[in-house]
Each structure stands twice: as structure tokens, then as C-alpha cells.
PDB file of C-alpha atoms in Angstrom:
ATOM      1  CA  MET A   1      18.162  40.533   6.956  1.00  0.00           C
ATOM      2  CA  LYS A   2      21.798  41.510   7.052  1.00  0.00           C
ATOM      3  CA  ALA A   3      22.967  44.176   9.465  1.00  0.00           C
ATOM      4  CA  THR A   4      23.754  46.487   6.587  1.00  0.00           C
ATOM      5  CA  ASP A   5      20.342  45.956   4.904  1.00  0.00           C
ATOM      6  CA  TYR A   6      17.745  48.640   5.225  1.00  0.00           C
ATOM      7  CA  SER A   7      14.278  49.034   3.710  1.00  0.00           C
ATOM      8  CA  GLN A   8      12.151  52.069   3.037  1.00  0.00           C
ATOM      9  CA  VAL A   9       8.818  52.660   1.339  1.00  0.00           C
ATOM     10  CA  LEU A  10       8.452  55.736  -0.837  1.00  0.00           C
ATOM     11  CA  VAL A  11       5.151  57.048  -2.185  1.00  0.00           C
ATOM     12  CA  LEU A  12       5.400  59.587  -5.002  1.00  0.00           C
ATOM     13  CA  THR A  13       2.856  62.380  -5.225  1.00  0.00           C
ATOM     14  CA  PRO A  14       0.907  63.821  -6.935  1.00  0.00           C
ATOM     15  CA  GLU A  15      -0.194  60.757  -8.861  1.00  0.00           C
ATOM     16  CA  ASN A  16       0.204  61.174 -12.601  1.00  0.00           C
ATOM     17  CA  ASN A  17       0.448  58.123 -14.842  1.00  0.00           C
ATOM     18  CA  LYS A  18       2.292  59.943 -17.639  1.00  0.00           C
ATOM     19  CA  ARG A  19       4.965  61.176 -15.232  1.00  0.00           C
ATOM     20  CA  LEU A  20       5.250  57.731 -13.634  1.00  0.00           C
ATOM     21  CA  LEU A  21       5.853  56.104 -17.018  1.00  0.00           C
ATOM     22  CA  ASN A  22       8.471  58.734 -17.814  1.00  0.00           C
ATOM     23  CA  LEU A  23      10.200  58.079 -14.500  1.00  0.00           C
ATOM     24  CA  CYS A  24      10.249  54.280 -14.810  1.00  0.00           C
ATOM     25  CA  GLY A  25      11.133  54.226 -18.515  1.00  0.00           C
ATOM     26  CA  ILE A  26      10.200  51.670 -21.146  1.00  0.00           C
ATOM     27  CA  ASN A  27      10.100  48.217 -19.545  1.00  0.00           C
ATOM     28  CA  ASP A  28      11.285  49.904 -16.315  1.00  0.00           C
ATOM     29  CA  GLU A  29      14.732  50.530 -17.845  1.00  0.00           C
ATOM     30  CA  ASN A  30      15.265  53.653 -15.710  1.00  0.00           C
ATOM     31  CA  LEU A  31      14.471  51.743 -12.526  1.00  0.00           C
ATOM     32  CA  HIS A  32      16.881  48.985 -13.540  1.00  0.00           C
ATOM     33  CA  THR A  33      19.598  51.585 -14.105  1.00  0.00           C
ATOM     34  CA  LEU A  34      18.969  53.223 -10.732  1.00  0.00           C
ATOM     35  CA  SER A  35      18.949  49.852  -9.013  1.00  0.00           C
ATOM     36  CA  GLU A  36      22.198  48.722 -10.602  1.00  0.00           C
ATOM     37  CA  ARG A  37      24.114  51.978 -10.241  1.00  0.00           C
ATOM     38  CA  LEU A  38      23.039  52.715  -6.643  1.00  0.00           C
ATOM     39  CA  GLY A  39      23.279  49.109  -5.454  1.00  0.00           C
ATOM     40  CA  VAL A  40      19.706  48.707  -4.225  1.00  0.00           C
ATOM     41  CA  THR A  41      16.641  46.566  -4.922  1.00  0.00           C
ATOM     42  CA  ILE A  42      13.605  48.508  -6.124  1.00  0.00           C
ATOM     43  CA  LYS A  43      10.120  46.982  -6.126  1.00  0.00           C
ATOM     44  CA  GLN A  44       7.402  49.173  -7.577  1.00  0.00           C
ATOM     45  CA  ARG A  45       3.629  48.993  -7.537  1.00  0.00           C
ATOM     46  CA  ALA A  46       1.913  52.021  -9.011  1.00  0.00           C
ATOM     47  CA  PHE A  47       3.243  55.059  -7.125  1.00  0.00           C
ATOM     48  CA  THR A  48       4.634  53.050  -4.198  1.00  0.00           C
ATOM     49  CA  PHE A  49       8.287  52.008  -4.223  1.00  0.00           C
ATOM     50  CA  ALA A  50       9.930  49.595  -1.795  1.00  0.00           C
ATOM     51  CA  ILE A  51      13.702  50.104  -1.729  1.00  0.00           C
ATOM     52  CA  SER A  52      16.138  47.876   0.156  1.00  0.00           C
ATOM     53  CA  GLY A  53      19.917  47.667   0.528  1.00  0.00           C
ATOM     54  CA  ASP A  54      22.640  49.564   2.369  1.00  0.00           C
ATOM     55  CA  VAL A  55      21.151  52.395   4.411  1.00  0.00           C
ATOM     56  CA  ASN A  56      23.010  55.162   2.558  1.00  0.00           C
ATOM     57  CA  ALA A  57      22.251  53.610  -0.835  1.00  0.00           C
ATOM     58  CA  VAL A  58      18.553  53.390   0.034  1.00  0.00           C
ATOM     59  CA  LYS A  59      18.458  57.026   1.068  1.00  0.00           C
ATOM     60  CA  ASN A  60      20.195  57.993  -2.172  1.00  0.00           C
ATOM     61  CA  ALA A  61      17.707  55.936  -4.193  1.00  0.00           C
ATOM     62  CA  CYS A  62      14.731  57.562  -2.442  1.00  0.00           C
ATOM     63  CA  GLU A  63      16.205  60.966  -3.104  1.00  0.00           C
ATOM     64  CA  ALA A  64      16.918  60.102  -6.745  1.00  0.00           C
ATOM     65  CA  LEU A  65      13.391  58.833  -7.377  1.00  0.00           C
ATOM     66  CA  THR A  66      11.890  61.923  -5.752  1.00  0.00           C
ATOM     67  CA  GLU A  67      14.108  64.342  -7.645  1.00  0.00           C
ATOM     68  CA  LEU A  68      13.687  62.603 -10.994  1.00  0.00           C
ATOM     69  CA  TYR A  69       9.924  62.432 -10.538  1.00  0.00           C
ATOM     70  CA  ASP A  70       9.978  66.159  -9.894  1.00  0.00           C
ATOM     71  CA  ILE A  71      11.804  66.656 -13.205  1.00  0.00           C
ATOM     72  CA  THR A  72       9.011  64.802 -15.044  1.00  0.00           C
ATOM     73  CA  GLN A  73       6.639  67.577 -13.950  1.00  0.00           C
ATOM     74  CA  LYS A  74       8.201  69.677 -16.720  1.00  0.00           C
ATOM     75  CA  ASP A  75       7.350  66.964 -19.288  1.00  0.00           C
ATOM     76  CA  ARG A  76      11.003  66.344 -19.987  1.00  0.00           C
ATOM     77  CA  PRO A  77      11.764  62.808 -21.168  1.00  0.00           C
ATOM     78  CA  LEU A  78      14.202  61.067 -18.863  1.00  0.00           C
ATOM     79  CA  THR A  79      16.804  59.732 -21.275  1.00  0.00           C
ATOM     80  CA  PRO A  80      19.540  57.234 -20.330  1.00  0.00           C
ATOM     81  CA  LYS A  81      22.024  60.108 -20.746  1.00  0.00           C
ATOM     82  CA  GLN A  82      20.135  62.274 -18.256  1.00  0.00           C
ATOM     83  CA  ILE A  83      19.906  59.414 -15.747  1.00  0.00           C
ATOM     84  CA  HIS A  84      23.657  58.759 -16.111  1.00  0.00           C
ATOM     85  CA  ILE A  85      24.599  62.412 -15.632  1.00  0.00           C
ATOM     86  CA  TYR A  86      22.339  62.644 -12.598  1.00  0.00           C
ATOM     87  CA  LEU A  87      23.864  59.567 -10.996  1.00  0.00           C
ATOM     88  CA  GLN A  88      27.390  60.880 -11.535  1.00  0.00           C
ATOM     89  CA  SER A  89      26.642  63.498  -8.879  1.00  0.00           C
ATOM     90  CA  PHE A  90      25.813  60.794  -6.348  1.00  0.00           C
ATOM     91  CA  LYS A  91      29.043  58.935  -7.098  1.00  0.00           C
ATOM     92  CA  ALA A  92      31.111  62.073  -6.644  1.00  0.00           C
ATOM     93  CA  ASN A  93      29.244  63.145  -3.524  1.00  0.00           C
ATOM     94  CA  PRO A  94      26.538  60.897  -2.011  1.00  0.00           C
ATOM     95  CA  THR A  95      25.003  63.824  -0.115  1.00  0.00           C
ATOM     96  CA  LEU A  96      24.666  66.047  -3.170  1.00  0.00           C
ATOM     97  CA  HIS A  97      21.123  66.852  -4.332  1.00  0.00           C
ATOM     98  CA  ALA A  98      22.055  66.712  -7.983  1.00  0.00           C
ATOM     99  CA  ALA A  99      18.739  67.770  -9.513  1.00  0.00           C
ATOM    100  CA  SER A 100      17.643  70.524  -7.148  1.00  0.00           C
ATOM    101  CA  ASP A 101      17.807  74.065  -8.426  1.00  0.00           C
ATOM    102  CA  HIS A 102      20.308  75.308  -5.837  1.00  0.00           C
ATOM    103  CA  SER A 103      22.865  72.562  -6.429  1.00  0.00           C
ATOM    104  CA  PHE A 104      24.162  73.322  -9.902  1.00  0.00           C
ATOM    105  CA  THR A 105      25.406  76.250 -11.872  1.00  0.00           C
ATOM    106  CA  GLU A 106      23.412  77.157 -14.945  1.00  0.00           C
ATOM    107  CA  ILE A 107      24.660  78.734 -18.166  1.00  0.00           C
ATOM    108  CA  ARG A 108      21.788  80.242 -20.109  1.00  0.00           C
ATOM    109  CA  THR A 109      22.064  80.821 -23.838  1.00  0.00           C
ATOM    110  CA  LYS A 110      19.301  81.831 -26.228  1.00  0.00           C
ATOM    111  CA  ARG A 111      18.729  78.251 -27.354  1.00  0.00           C
ATOM    112  CA  SER A 112      19.414  76.202 -24.237  1.00  0.00           C
ATOM    113  CA  VAL A 113      20.277  75.965 -20.560  1.00  0.00           C
ATOM    114  CA  ILE A 114      23.484  74.100 -19.720  1.00  0.00           C
ATOM    115  CA  ARG A 115      23.786  72.747 -16.193  1.00  0.00           C
ATOM    116  CA  ALA A 116      27.002  71.819 -14.454  1.00  0.00           C
ATOM    117  CA  ARG A 117      26.915  68.426 -12.773  1.00  0.00           C
ATOM    118  CA  GLY A 118      29.144  67.562  -9.861  1.00  0.00           C
ATOM    119  CA  GLU A 119      31.502  69.643  -7.800  1.00  0.00           C
ATOM    120  CA  ASN A 120      34.345  69.841 -10.327  1.00  0.00           C
ATOM    121  CA  GLN A 121      32.119  71.096 -13.140  1.00  0.00           C
ATOM    122  CA  LYS A 122      30.621  73.727 -10.841  1.00  0.00           C
ATOM    123  CA  HIS A 123      34.088  74.702  -9.644  1.00  0.00           C
ATOM    124  CA  PHE A 124      35.261  74.999 -13.258  1.00  0.00           C
ATOM    125  CA  LEU A 125      32.433  77.384 -14.177  1.00  0.00           C
ATOM    126  CA  GLN A 126      32.974  79.454 -11.057  1.00  0.00           C
ATOM    127  CA  GLN A 127      36.687  79.762 -11.808  1.00  0.00           C
ATOM    128  CA  ILE A 128      35.973  80.862 -15.385  1.00  0.00           C
ATOM    129  CA  ALA A 129      33.686  83.555 -14.024  1.00  0.00           C
ATOM    130  CA  ASP A 130      36.304  84.750 -11.519  1.00  0.00           C
ATOM    131  CA  HIS A 131      39.570  84.472 -13.494  1.00  0.00           C
ATOM    132  CA  ASP A 132      40.836  85.617 -16.886  1.00  0.00           C
ATOM    133  CA  ILE A 133      43.085  82.596 -17.501  1.00  0.00           C
ATOM    134  CA  ASN A 134      41.686  79.158 -16.674  1.00  0.00           C
ATOM    135  CA  PHE A 135      42.838  75.587 -17.173  1.00  0.00           C
ATOM    136  CA  GLY A 136      40.496  72.586 -17.298  1.00  0.00           C
ATOM    137  CA  ILE A 137      42.542  69.385 -17.104  1.00  0.00           C
ATOM    138  CA  GLY A 138      41.225  65.845 -17.077  1.00  0.00           C
ATOM    139  CA  PRO A 139      40.126  62.766 -19.021  1.00  0.00           C
ATOM    140  CA  ALA A 140      37.844  62.682 -22.039  1.00  0.00           C
ATOM    141  CA  GLY A 141      34.128  62.986 -21.439  1.00  0.00           C
ATOM    142  CA  THR A 142      34.257  65.209 -18.350  1.00  0.00           C
ATOM    143  CA  GLY A 143      32.618  68.178 -20.095  1.00  0.00           C
ATOM    144  CA  LYS A 144      35.644  70.483 -20.209  1.00  0.00           C
ATOM    145  CA  THR A 145      35.244  71.631 -23.813  1.00  0.00           C
ATOM    146  CA  TYR A 146      31.441  71.695 -23.767  1.00  0.00           C
ATOM    147  CA  LEU A 147      31.220  73.871 -20.659  1.00  0.00           C
ATOM    148  CA  THR A 148      33.934  76.179 -21.980  1.00  0.00           C
ATOM    149  CA  VAL A 149      32.074  76.733 -25.250  1.00  0.00           C
ATOM    150  CA  ALA A 150      28.875  77.376 -23.271  1.00  0.00           C
ATOM    151  CA  CYS A 151      30.653  80.085 -21.264  1.00  0.00           C
ATOM    152  CA  ALA A 152      31.968  81.633 -24.483  1.00  0.00           C
ATOM    153  CA  VAL A 153      28.522  81.689 -26.106  1.00  0.00           C
ATOM    154  CA  GLN A 154      26.986  83.231 -22.994  1.00  0.00           C
ATOM    155  CA  ALA A 155      29.703  85.911 -22.916  1.00  0.00           C
ATOM    156  CA  LEU A 156      29.117  86.710 -26.597  1.00  0.00           C
ATOM    157  CA  GLU A 157      25.327  86.866 -26.339  1.00  0.00           C
ATOM    158  CA  SER A 158      25.459  89.049 -23.231  1.00  0.00           C
ATOM    159  CA  GLY A 159      27.880  91.493 -24.862  1.00  0.00           C
ATOM    160  CA  ARG A 160      30.649  90.627 -22.402  1.00  0.00           C
ATOM    161  CA  VAL A 161      32.962  89.975 -25.376  1.00  0.00           C
ATOM    162  CA  SER A 162      32.716  90.831 -29.068  1.00  0.00           C
ATOM    163  CA  ARG A 163      34.134  87.606 -30.501  1.00  0.00           C
ATOM    164  CA  ILE A 164      35.066  84.004 -29.816  1.00  0.00           C
ATOM    165  CA  ILE A 165      38.484  82.692 -30.844  1.00  0.00           C
ATOM    166  CA  LEU A 166      38.824  78.919 -31.207  1.00  0.00           C
ATOM    167  CA  VAL A 167      42.414  77.676 -31.159  1.00  0.00           C
ATOM    168  CA  ARG A 168      43.888  74.217 -31.414  1.00  0.00           C
ATOM    169  CA  PRO A 169      47.421  72.905 -31.961  1.00  0.00           C
ATOM    170  CA  ILE A 170      47.645  71.054 -35.251  1.00  0.00           C
ATOM    171  CA  VAL A 171      49.516  67.845 -34.541  1.00  0.00           C
ATOM    172  CA  GLU A 172      49.885  66.380 -38.017  1.00  0.00           C
ATOM    173  CA  ALA A 173      49.609  62.668 -38.659  1.00  0.00           C
ATOM    174  CA  GLY A 174      51.018  62.080 -42.136  1.00  0.00           C
ATOM    175  CA  GLU A 175      49.219  64.959 -43.897  1.00  0.00           C
ATOM    176  CA  LYS A 176      50.569  68.473 -44.056  1.00  0.00           C
ATOM    177  CA  LEU A 177      47.992  71.140 -43.303  1.00  0.00           C
ATOM    178  CA  GLY A 178      49.036  73.142 -46.348  1.00  0.00           C
ATOM    179  CA  PHE A 179      48.135  70.294 -48.709  1.00  0.00           C
ATOM    180  CA  LEU A 180      44.588  69.847 -47.418  1.00  0.00           C
ATOM    181  CA  PRO A 181      41.908  71.297 -49.732  1.00  0.00           C
ATOM    182  CA  GLY A 182      39.981  74.505 -49.068  1.00  0.00           C
ATOM    183  CA  ASP A 183      40.585  77.785 -47.281  1.00  0.00           C
ATOM    184  CA  LEU A 184      41.996  78.103 -43.762  1.00  0.00           C
ATOM    185  CA  ALA A 185      38.639  77.520 -42.047  1.00  0.00           C
ATOM    186  CA  GLN A 186      38.064  74.358 -44.100  1.00  0.00           C
ATOM    187  CA  LYS A 187      41.590  73.113 -43.393  1.00  0.00           C
ATOM    188  CA  VAL A 188      41.227  73.609 -39.649  1.00  0.00           C
ATOM    189  CA  HIS A 189      37.616  72.373 -39.408  1.00  0.00           C
ATOM    190  CA  PRO A 190      38.431  68.664 -38.784  1.00  0.00           C
ATOM    191  CA  TYR A 191      40.725  69.588 -35.892  1.00  0.00           C
ATOM    192  CA  LEU A 192      38.070  71.788 -34.274  1.00  0.00           C
ATOM    193  CA  GLN A 193      35.107  69.444 -34.715  1.00  0.00           C
ATOM    194  CA  PRO A 194      34.366  69.048 -30.964  1.00  0.00           C
ATOM    195  CA  LEU A 195      34.164  72.835 -30.645  1.00  0.00           C
ATOM    196  CA  TYR A 196      31.956  73.060 -33.731  1.00  0.00           C
ATOM    197  CA  ASP A 197      29.592  70.407 -32.371  1.00  0.00           C
ATOM    198  CA  ALA A 198      29.052  72.374 -29.163  1.00  0.00           C
ATOM    199  CA  LEU A 199      28.587  75.652 -31.074  1.00  0.00           C
ATOM    200  CA  TYR A 200      26.019  74.107 -33.426  1.00  0.00           C
ATOM    201  CA  GLU A 201      24.024  72.832 -30.461  1.00  0.00           C
ATOM    202  CA  MET A 202      24.052  76.180 -28.658  1.00  0.00           C
ATOM    203  CA  LEU A 203      23.741  78.599 -31.578  1.00  0.00           C
ATOM    204  CA  GLY A 204      22.420  76.603 -34.508  1.00  0.00           C
ATOM    205  CA  PHE A 205      24.152  75.615 -37.734  1.00  0.00           C
ATOM    206  CA  ASP A 206      23.141  78.685 -39.764  1.00  0.00           C
ATOM    207  CA  GLU A 207      24.073  81.230 -37.089  1.00  0.00           C
ATOM    208  CA  VAL A 208      27.479  79.638 -36.519  1.00  0.00           C
ATOM    209  CA  GLY A 209      28.158  79.898 -40.241  1.00  0.00           C
ATOM    210  CA  GLN A 210      27.120  83.556 -40.306  1.00  0.00           C
ATOM    211  CA  LEU A 211      29.238  84.434 -37.263  1.00  0.00           C
ATOM    212  CA  ILE A 212      32.273  82.745 -38.796  1.00  0.00           C
ATOM    213  CA  HIS A 213      31.694  84.649 -42.035  1.00  0.00           C
ATOM    214  CA  LYS A 214      31.522  87.937 -40.105  1.00  0.00           C
ATOM    215  CA  GLY A 215      34.642  87.120 -38.105  1.00  0.00           C
ATOM    216  CA  VAL A 216      32.743  87.065 -34.798  1.00  0.00           C
ATOM    217  CA  ILE A 217      33.796  83.442 -34.401  1.00  0.00           C
ATOM    218  CA  GLU A 218      37.360  82.896 -35.559  1.00  0.00           C
ATOM    219  CA  LEU A 219      39.098  79.566 -36.113  1.00  0.00           C
ATOM    220  CA  VAL A 220      42.852  79.672 -35.659  1.00  0.00           C
ATOM    221  CA  PRO A 221      45.613  77.042 -35.707  1.00  0.00           C
ATOM    222  CA  LEU A 222      47.863  77.716 -32.729  1.00  0.00           C
ATOM    223  CA  ALA A 223      50.833  78.553 -34.954  1.00  0.00           C
ATOM    224  CA  TYR A 224      48.866  81.472 -36.456  1.00  0.00           C
ATOM    225  CA  MET A 225      48.471  83.157 -33.040  1.00  0.00           C
ATOM    226  CA  ARG A 226      52.002  84.500 -32.930  1.00  0.00           C
ATOM    227  CA  GLY A 227      52.237  88.312 -32.897  1.00  0.00           C
ATOM    228  CA  ARG A 228      48.560  88.897 -32.138  1.00  0.00           C
ATOM    229  CA  SER A 229      46.991  90.700 -29.165  1.00  0.00           C
ATOM    230  CA  LEU A 230      43.355  89.783 -28.606  1.00  0.00           C
ATOM    231  CA  ASN A 231      41.043  92.288 -26.902  1.00  0.00           C
ATOM    232  CA  ASP A 232      37.349  91.843 -26.035  1.00  0.00           C
ATOM    233  CA  SER A 233      37.612  88.135 -26.822  1.00  0.00           C
ATOM    234  CA  PHE A 234      36.802  84.763 -25.307  1.00  0.00           C
ATOM    235  CA  ILE A 235      39.713  82.553 -26.387  1.00  0.00           C
ATOM    236  CA  ILE A 236      39.546  78.769 -26.166  1.00  0.00           C
ATOM    237  CA  LEU A 237      42.619  76.591 -26.580  1.00  0.00           C
ATOM    238  CA  ASP A 238      41.485  72.982 -26.913  1.00  0.00           C
ATOM    239  CA  GLU A 239      43.780  69.933 -26.718  1.00  0.00           C
ATOM    240  CA  GLY A 240      46.292  71.990 -24.760  1.00  0.00           C
ATOM    241  CA  GLN A 241      48.345  68.895 -23.957  1.00  0.00           C
ATOM    242  CA  ASN A 242      49.611  68.940 -27.551  1.00  0.00           C
ATOM    243  CA  THR A 243      51.232  72.357 -27.300  1.00  0.00           C
ATOM    244  CA  THR A 244      54.960  72.691 -26.798  1.00  0.00           C
ATOM    245  CA  THR A 245      56.250  74.778 -23.897  1.00  0.00           C
ATOM    246  CA  GLU A 246      57.095  77.615 -26.290  1.00  0.00           C
ATOM    247  CA  GLN A 247      53.647  77.496 -27.915  1.00  0.00           C
ATOM    248  CA  MET A 248      51.860  77.588 -24.568  1.00  0.00           C
ATOM    249  CA  LYS A 249      53.853  80.628 -23.434  1.00  0.00           C
ATOM    250  CA  MET A 250      53.142  82.313 -26.767  1.00  0.00           C
ATOM    251  CA  PHE A 251      49.405  81.616 -26.448  1.00  0.00           C
ATOM    252  CA  LEU A 252      49.107  82.873 -22.869  1.00  0.00           C
ATOM    253  CA  THR A 253      50.819  86.132 -23.769  1.00  0.00           C
ATOM    254  CA  ARG A 254      48.247  86.884 -26.504  1.00  0.00           C
ATOM    255  CA  LEU A 255      45.632  87.868 -23.900  1.00  0.00           C
ATOM    256  CA  GLY A 256      44.460  91.449 -24.346  1.00  0.00           C
ATOM    257  CA  PHE A 257      42.177  93.794 -22.421  1.00  0.00           C
ATOM    258  CA  ASN A 258      38.683  92.582 -21.465  1.00  0.00           C
ATOM    259  CA  SER A 259      39.517  89.082 -22.654  1.00  0.00           C
ATOM    260  CA  LYS A 260      39.300  85.650 -21.096  1.00  0.00           C
ATOM    261  CA  ALA A 261      41.241  82.507 -22.015  1.00  0.00           C
ATOM    262  CA  VAL A 262      40.368  78.903 -21.198  1.00  0.00           C
ATOM    263  CA  ILE A 263      42.771  76.049 -21.921  1.00  0.00           C
ATOM    264  CA  THR A 264      41.499  72.472 -21.854  1.00  0.00           C
ATOM    265  CA  GLY A 265      43.466  69.272 -22.164  1.00  0.00           C
ATOM    266  CA  ASP A 266      44.084  65.701 -21.109  1.00  0.00           C
ATOM    267  CA  ILE A 267      47.676  64.961 -20.112  1.00  0.00           C
ATOM    268  CA  THR A 268      47.098  61.227 -20.692  1.00  0.00           C
ATOM    269  CA  GLN A 269      46.513  61.799 -24.417  1.00  0.00           C
ATOM    270  CA  ILE A 270      49.645  63.638 -25.575  1.00  0.00           C
ATOM    271  CA  ASP A 271      50.371  63.207 -29.297  1.00  0.00           C
ATOM    272  CA  LEU A 272      53.795  64.876 -29.239  1.00  0.00           C
ATOM    273  CA  ASN A 273      56.820  62.686 -29.942  1.00  0.00           C
ATOM    274  CA  ASN A 274      58.210  63.483 -26.488  1.00  0.00           C
ATOM    275  CA  HIS A 275      55.562  63.722 -23.784  1.00  0.00           C
ATOM    276  CA  ARG A 276      57.901  65.778 -21.637  1.00  0.00           C
ATOM    277  CA  ASP A 277      57.675  68.584 -24.204  1.00  0.00           C
ATOM    278  CA  SER A 278      53.974  69.168 -23.432  1.00  0.00           C
ATOM    279  CA  GLY A 279      53.310  72.822 -22.697  1.00  0.00           C
ATOM    280  CA  LEU A 280      50.324  71.892 -20.549  1.00  0.00           C
ATOM    281  CA  ILE A 281      52.377  69.761 -18.161  1.00  0.00           C
ATOM    282  CA  HIS A 282      55.056  72.447 -18.010  1.00  0.00           C
ATOM    283  CA  THR A 283      52.471  75.147 -17.322  1.00  0.00           C
ATOM    284  CA  ILE A 284      51.016  73.249 -14.365  1.00  0.00           C
ATOM    285  CA  GLU A 285      54.461  73.379 -12.764  1.00  0.00           C
ATOM    286  CA  VAL A 286      55.288  76.971 -13.712  1.00  0.00           C
ATOM    287  CA  LEU A 287      52.003  78.785 -13.100  1.00  0.00           C
ATOM    288  CA  LYS A 288      50.667  76.887 -10.100  1.00  0.00           C
ATOM    289  CA  GLY A 289      49.851  79.446  -7.425  1.00  0.00           C
ATOM    290  CA  VAL A 290      50.056  82.476  -9.727  1.00  0.00           C
ATOM    291  CA  GLU A 291      47.319  84.923  -8.766  1.00  0.00           C
ATOM    292  CA  GLY A 292      44.618  85.373 -11.385  1.00  0.00           C
ATOM    293  CA  ILE A 293      45.142  81.940 -12.968  1.00  0.00           C
ATOM    294  CA  SER A 294      43.022  78.933 -12.017  1.00  0.00           C
ATOM    295  CA  PHE A 295      43.373  75.185 -12.506  1.00  0.00           C
ATOM    296  CA  THR A 296      40.474  72.735 -12.338  1.00  0.00           C
ATOM    297  CA  HIS A 297      41.429  69.060 -12.337  1.00  0.00           C
ATOM    298  CA  PHE A 298      38.677  66.669 -13.440  1.00  0.00           C
ATOM    299  CA  LEU A 299      38.539  63.025 -12.349  1.00  0.00           C
ATOM    300  CA  THR A 300      37.259  59.853 -13.983  1.00  0.00           C
ATOM    301  CA  SER A 301      34.206  60.145 -11.722  1.00  0.00           C
ATOM    302  CA  ASP A 302      33.328  63.355 -13.611  1.00  0.00           C
ATOM    303  CA  VAL A 303      32.846  61.552 -16.945  1.00  0.00           C
ATOM    304  CA  VAL A 304      29.372  62.343 -18.320  1.00  0.00           C
ATOM    305  CA  ARG A 305      29.377  60.253 -21.484  1.00  0.00           C
ATOM    306  CA  HIS A 306      28.232  56.648 -21.855  1.00  0.00           C
ATOM    307  CA  PRO A 307      28.947  54.759 -18.588  1.00  0.00           C
ATOM    308  CA  LEU A 308      31.443  52.539 -20.416  1.00  0.00           C
ATOM    309  CA  VAL A 309      33.594  55.605 -21.189  1.00  0.00           C
ATOM    310  CA  GLN A 310      34.264  55.986 -17.483  1.00  0.00           C
ATOM    311  CA  SER A 311      35.137  52.282 -17.228  1.00  0.00           C
ATOM    312  CA  VAL A 312      37.555  52.614 -20.171  1.00  0.00           C
ATOM    313  CA  VAL A 313      39.287  55.633 -18.612  1.00  0.00           C
ATOM    314  CA  GLU A 314      39.581  53.886 -15.242  1.00  0.00           C
ATOM    315  CA  ALA A 315      40.973  50.721 -16.865  1.00  0.00           C
ATOM    316  CA  TYR A 316      43.681  52.684 -18.689  1.00  0.00           C
ATOM    317  CA  GLU A 317      44.589  54.574 -15.505  1.00  0.00           C
ATOM    318  CA  LYS A 318      44.877  51.295 -13.596  1.00  0.00           C
ATOM    319  CA  HIS A 319      47.058  49.784 -16.331  1.00  0.00           C
ATOM    320  CA  ASN A 320      49.331  52.845 -16.455  1.00  0.00           C
ATOM    321  CA  ASN A 321      49.778  52.780 -12.691  1.00  0.00           C
ATOM    322  CA  ILE A 322      50.747  49.099 -12.828  1.00  0.00           C
ATOM    323  CA  VAL A 323      53.284  49.785 -15.608  1.00  0.00           C
ATOM    324  CA  LYS A 324      54.751  52.741 -13.718  1.00  0.00           C
ATOM    325  CA  GLY A 325      55.006  50.653 -10.569  1.00  0.00           C
ATOM    326  CA  SER A 326      56.818  47.831 -12.369  1.00  0.00           C
ATOM    327  CA  LYS A 327      59.460  50.260 -13.661  1.00  0.00           C
ATOM    328  CA  LYS A 328      60.390  51.530 -10.207  1.00  0.00           C
TER     329      LYS A 328
END
């Protein structure tokens, strides 16, 4: 046995065959995922698990098996997505008890409970609760937009605000917005699809449609925000990296009384002709340290989509760093 190898036997209780099957997955796929992602060897016989590998990895695996088995008590199927999200917490912080009730922030809506995973997601939600202007900046798949929409829905359902305003810069790619068919909502719909998807999940398709019809949920291209002052509103600006500096200043000055604004964006995916014109990049420089405004920076380790998404993001970051280094 190598010096770094360590073995531990774990016995899960109480014994319940249905829960055990849920934990292990079909053909032990969940155990294979845990073994591969945590870097350990897992041998299982009934409710007894023998785990070997690096001492810290073994402890993490024992903790993961115990926590995930506890989740099966609620008869929740352990999907590959849930296993992936859970393991992200270990990668970000090996000592974090990702599935225990005290370790994550919950957003409760009428239809669902949304849980923040990892320190940056929890920090983001805490900052939204404490500040009226918030920025969530980072790569795709880190949950920025989804968590923001969850906060907006919770604020609306609790009566904290009277409406939700969804805003996005329209960066045209060959088609002029004015020539697209339909009314304004139909024209803007394709640009706001990620926000719609989250709203449908949290409120339901029919209710979202009714709230849009009543004006409780409003869909606005960024250019249409000029001259407005928004009170009692939760305002979301998505794809903030595609604003110009003038547009970002205009948006931030729309904030009215009893309102909250959250701006999300990924500065590696700027669609403007000149990346240096990005209002999001400019704002980071101008507003850093201003009291009442918060910035949360997400990392590739915060990605909660398919595991390959994180690999793609990391590969692009590595390539960009090599290119930048060659130009110096």
C-alpha cells in the first residue's frame, strides 16, 4: 500500500433496499461517478462500502455516501445532475458538507425549493438579499441567471415587489428587431429564452403567460429602458457583457424606490464589435468599492451543468491564457 493510500469501511443505516438502489444507481452508475470524480476505489456489498485512496478523498467519499443516502430517505431520485451538483461543492471546498441543511441557502417559491451550491452561489444570494444593485459575473453554467430569477420570483410571491422586469441588450446578428414578426413580447422572446425557461419552471407556463398579460412580468429590450424610473420592481439585466458603457449607466440609473437590480454576464462572451466597449467591464472598474453595490465573481469550478461544460470552459480559458502570453 502506498503511503498516500488509506482505507475505510462504511456501513449505511438504517438498511433499506429501495434507498440503497437509489443511492447506487442503475448498474451502480452513481458509485462509478463518485469513484471517478473523487479519485477513490469503492467496493460495495449490501450496505457495507470499502473505500480506498488518498486519505482526504476517502473521507470525502464517506461523507458523500452518507449525505446522499440521507437524501434518499425523502424518496428523491438521485439523478446524474444532482450527483454532479453535489460533487461541485467538494471540488470548490473539500470540507464543505454540501447536502446538509445548514450548508446552503434556500429560495422557496410556491412550486419549488432552489438550493445554492458552493460558496460563490451562496455569496451571490446573500449579496442580493443585502444590496439593491448586484452583479453576477462568470462563465456559462454557473447558475447566475437561474438564481437571479429565483430571487425575483420569491420577492414577487412574498409581496416584496409588485413586478419583475426582464431586460436584455439586443445584439443583432443580421436581422433587425423591427422586421421580426409579432408584437414586442414576441420579438424579444428569443433573446430572453433563458429567463423564460427559469420562470416556467418556477411559476408554470400558464401563470407566466397571465402575469405577462397583466404587466406583472415585463419584457424589455435594453434600448426601451431610457427615460423610465422603476419602483417596487425586481429588475434583471441578463447578458450584461453586451451592453455599451452608455447603456449600462442608463440602466443603473433607472432604479427607483423599493427596487432591486441584478446584472448578470460573462465577460468572455462579448458579442460587441469592440470588446473594450463592454459596459460590464467598464462598470467593474468604475463601481468597484461603491457602497451598496456588490460583485460576485463565479469560477469554472462553479459550473453546475453537464460535467463536460466545465471542461469546455476550462479549455477555452487555458487557450486564451496561452494566446495572451504569446502576445506579450
